C-alpha atoms as a printed R data frame, in Angstrom:
   type eleno elety resid chain resno       x       y       z
1  ATOM     1    CA   MET     A     1 -42.518 -42.383 -42.141
2  ATOM     2    CA   GLY     A     2 -43.891 -40.740 -39.059
3  ATOM     3    CA   ALA     A     3 -42.323 -38.526 -36.446
4  ATOM     4    CA   ASP     A     4 -41.546 -41.638 -34.408
5  ATOM     5    CA   ASP     A     5 -38.902 -42.804 -36.898
6  ATOM     6    CA   PHE     A     6 -36.430 -40.052 -35.895
7  ATOM     7    CA   LYS     A     7 -36.606 -40.510 -32.116
8  ATOM     8    CA   VAL     A     8 -33.316 -40.322 -30.288
9  ATOM     9    CA   PRO     A     9 -32.597 -43.445 -28.219
10 ATOM    10    CA   PRO     A    10 -32.871 -42.852 -24.464
11 ATOM    11    CA   SER     A    11 -29.199 -43.722 -23.939
12 ATOM    12    CA   PHE     A    12 -28.186 -40.546 -25.828
13 ATOM    13    CA   ASP     A    13 -30.506 -38.466 -23.676
14 ATOM    14    CA   ARG     A    14 -28.736 -39.768 -20.585
15 ATOM    15    CA   VAL     A    15 -25.315 -38.895 -22.029
16 ATOM    16    CA   LYS     A    16 -26.516 -35.388 -22.873
17 ATOM    17    CA   ASN     A    17 -27.907 -34.883 -19.356
18 ATOM    18    CA   ALA     A    18 -24.750 -36.245 -17.738
19 ATOM    19    CA   ALA     A    19 -22.594 -33.883 -19.784
20 ATOM    20    CA   HIS     A    20 -24.827 -30.948 -18.881
21 ATOM    21    CA   ASP     A    21 -24.839 -31.821 -15.175
22 ATOM    22    CA   GLY     A    22 -21.062 -32.335 -15.185
23 ATOM    23    CA   ALA     A    23 -20.497 -28.889 -16.636
24 ATOM    24    CA   ALA     A    24 -22.869 -27.310 -14.127
25 ATOM    25    CA   GLN     A    25 -21.211 -29.025 -11.165
26 ATOM    26    CA   GLY     A    26 -17.667 -28.627 -12.517
27 ATOM    27    CA   PHE     A    27 -14.952 -26.389 -11.181
28 ATOM    28    CA   ASN     A    28 -15.714 -23.563  -8.835
29 ATOM    29    CA   PRO     A    29 -15.507 -20.264 -10.823
30 ATOM    30    CA   GLY     A    30 -13.325 -18.755  -8.105
31 ATOM    31    CA   LEU     A    31 -10.907 -21.650  -8.481
32 ATOM    32    CA   ILE     A    32 -10.775 -21.137 -12.243
33 ATOM    33    CA   VAL     A    33  -9.958 -17.430 -11.807
34 ATOM    34    CA   LEU     A    34  -7.300 -18.291  -9.237
35 ATOM    35    CA   LEU     A    35  -5.736 -20.881 -11.536
36 ATOM    36    CA   VAL     A    36  -5.712 -18.493 -14.508
37 ATOM    37    CA   ILE     A    37  -4.120 -15.656 -12.516
38 ATOM    38    CA   GLY     A    38  -1.632 -18.053 -10.917
39 ATOM    39    CA   GLY     A    39  -0.711 -19.485 -14.313
40 ATOM    40    CA   LEU     A    40  -0.202 -16.041 -15.805
41 ATOM    41    CA   LEU     A    41   1.933 -14.944 -12.868
42 ATOM    42    CA   LEU     A    42   4.010 -18.113 -13.012
43 ATOM    43    CA   SER     A    43   4.541 -17.806 -16.766
44 ATOM    44    CA   PHE     A    44   5.526 -14.131 -16.334
45 ATOM    45    CA   LEU     A    45   8.130 -14.991 -13.705
46 ATOM    46    CA   VAL     A    46   9.516 -17.934 -15.685
47 ATOM    47    CA   GLY     A    47   9.684 -15.768 -18.818
48 ATOM    48    CA   ASN     A    48  11.550 -13.040 -16.959
49 ATOM    49    CA   TYR     A    49  14.039 -15.576 -15.613
50 ATOM    50    CA   VAL     A    50  14.632 -17.039 -19.075
51 ATOM    51    CA   LEU     A    51  15.128 -13.582 -20.615
52 ATOM    52    CA   TYR     A    52  17.474 -12.584 -17.778
53 ATOM    53    CA   THR     A    53  19.670 -15.648 -18.190
54 ATOM    54    CA   TYR     A    54  19.694 -15.218 -21.976
55 ATOM    55    CA   ALA     A    55  20.707 -11.561 -21.615
56 ATOM    56    CA   GLN     A    56  23.481 -12.455 -19.170
57 ATOM    57    CA   LYS     A    57  24.958 -14.900 -21.670
58 ATOM    58    CA   THR     A    58  24.628 -12.863 -24.859
59 ATOM    59    CA   LEU     A    59  24.884  -9.178 -23.965
60 ATOM    60    CA   PRO     A    60  28.307  -7.671 -23.276
61 ATOM    61    CA   PRO     A    61  28.894  -6.269 -19.787
62 ATOM    62    CA   ARG     A    62  27.868  -2.659 -19.280
63 ATOM    63    CA   LYS     A    63  30.525  -0.006 -19.686
64 ATOM    64    CA   LYS     A    64  31.421   2.035 -16.625
65 ATOM    65    CA   LYS     A    65  30.544   5.704 -16.638
66 ATOM    66    CA   PRO     A    66  33.487   7.910 -17.589
67 ATOM    67    CA   VAL     A    67  35.148   9.462 -14.547
68 ATOM    68    CA   SER     A    68  35.123  13.256 -14.575
69 ATOM    69    CA   LYS     A    69  38.414  15.180 -14.725
70 ATOM    70    CA   LYS     A    70  37.683  16.712 -11.337
71 ATOM    71    CA   LYS     A    71  37.409  13.269  -9.702
72 ATOM    72    CA   MET     A    72  40.563  12.082 -11.452
73 ATOM    73    CA   LYS     A    73  42.420  15.120 -10.111
74 ATOM    74    CA   LYS     A    74  41.202  14.377  -6.562
75 ATOM    75    CA   GLU     A    75  42.263  10.723  -6.830
76 ATOM    76    CA   ARG     A    76  45.736  11.663  -8.051
77 ATOM    77    CA   LEU     A    77  46.155  14.184  -5.248
78 ATOM    78    CA   LYS     A    78  45.141  11.508  -2.712
79 ATOM    79    CA   GLN     A    79  47.778   9.164  -4.118
80 ATOM    80    CA   GLY     A    80  50.401  11.904  -4.055
81 ATOM    81    CA   VAL     A    81  50.819  12.157  -7.837
82 ATOM    82    CA   SER     A    82  50.537  15.704  -9.137
83 ATOM    83    CA   ALA     A    83  47.947  16.205 -11.871
84 ATOM    84    CA   PRO     A    84  49.324  17.197 -15.271
85 ATOM    85    CA   GLY     A    85  49.289  20.948 -15.981
86 ATOM    86    CA   GLU     A    86  49.999  21.961 -12.386
């Protein structure tokens, strides 16, 4: 058994070279960065939309702020109804 017994057939060498050349001449690195950033941005926006719609369905509507007594007094005076205690 010599060193010649374990030679790799030339067809495998061609496949290895083709794979190496394909990786070297693959996508432009700038394009890859653009695709990654675009994908992240798109997934962020879609996620926000999904969360927003889910919140609209499940969460109760927000309560209004309580109106101060001063404002209530002004409103009643505008309508011509005297405020209690006057």
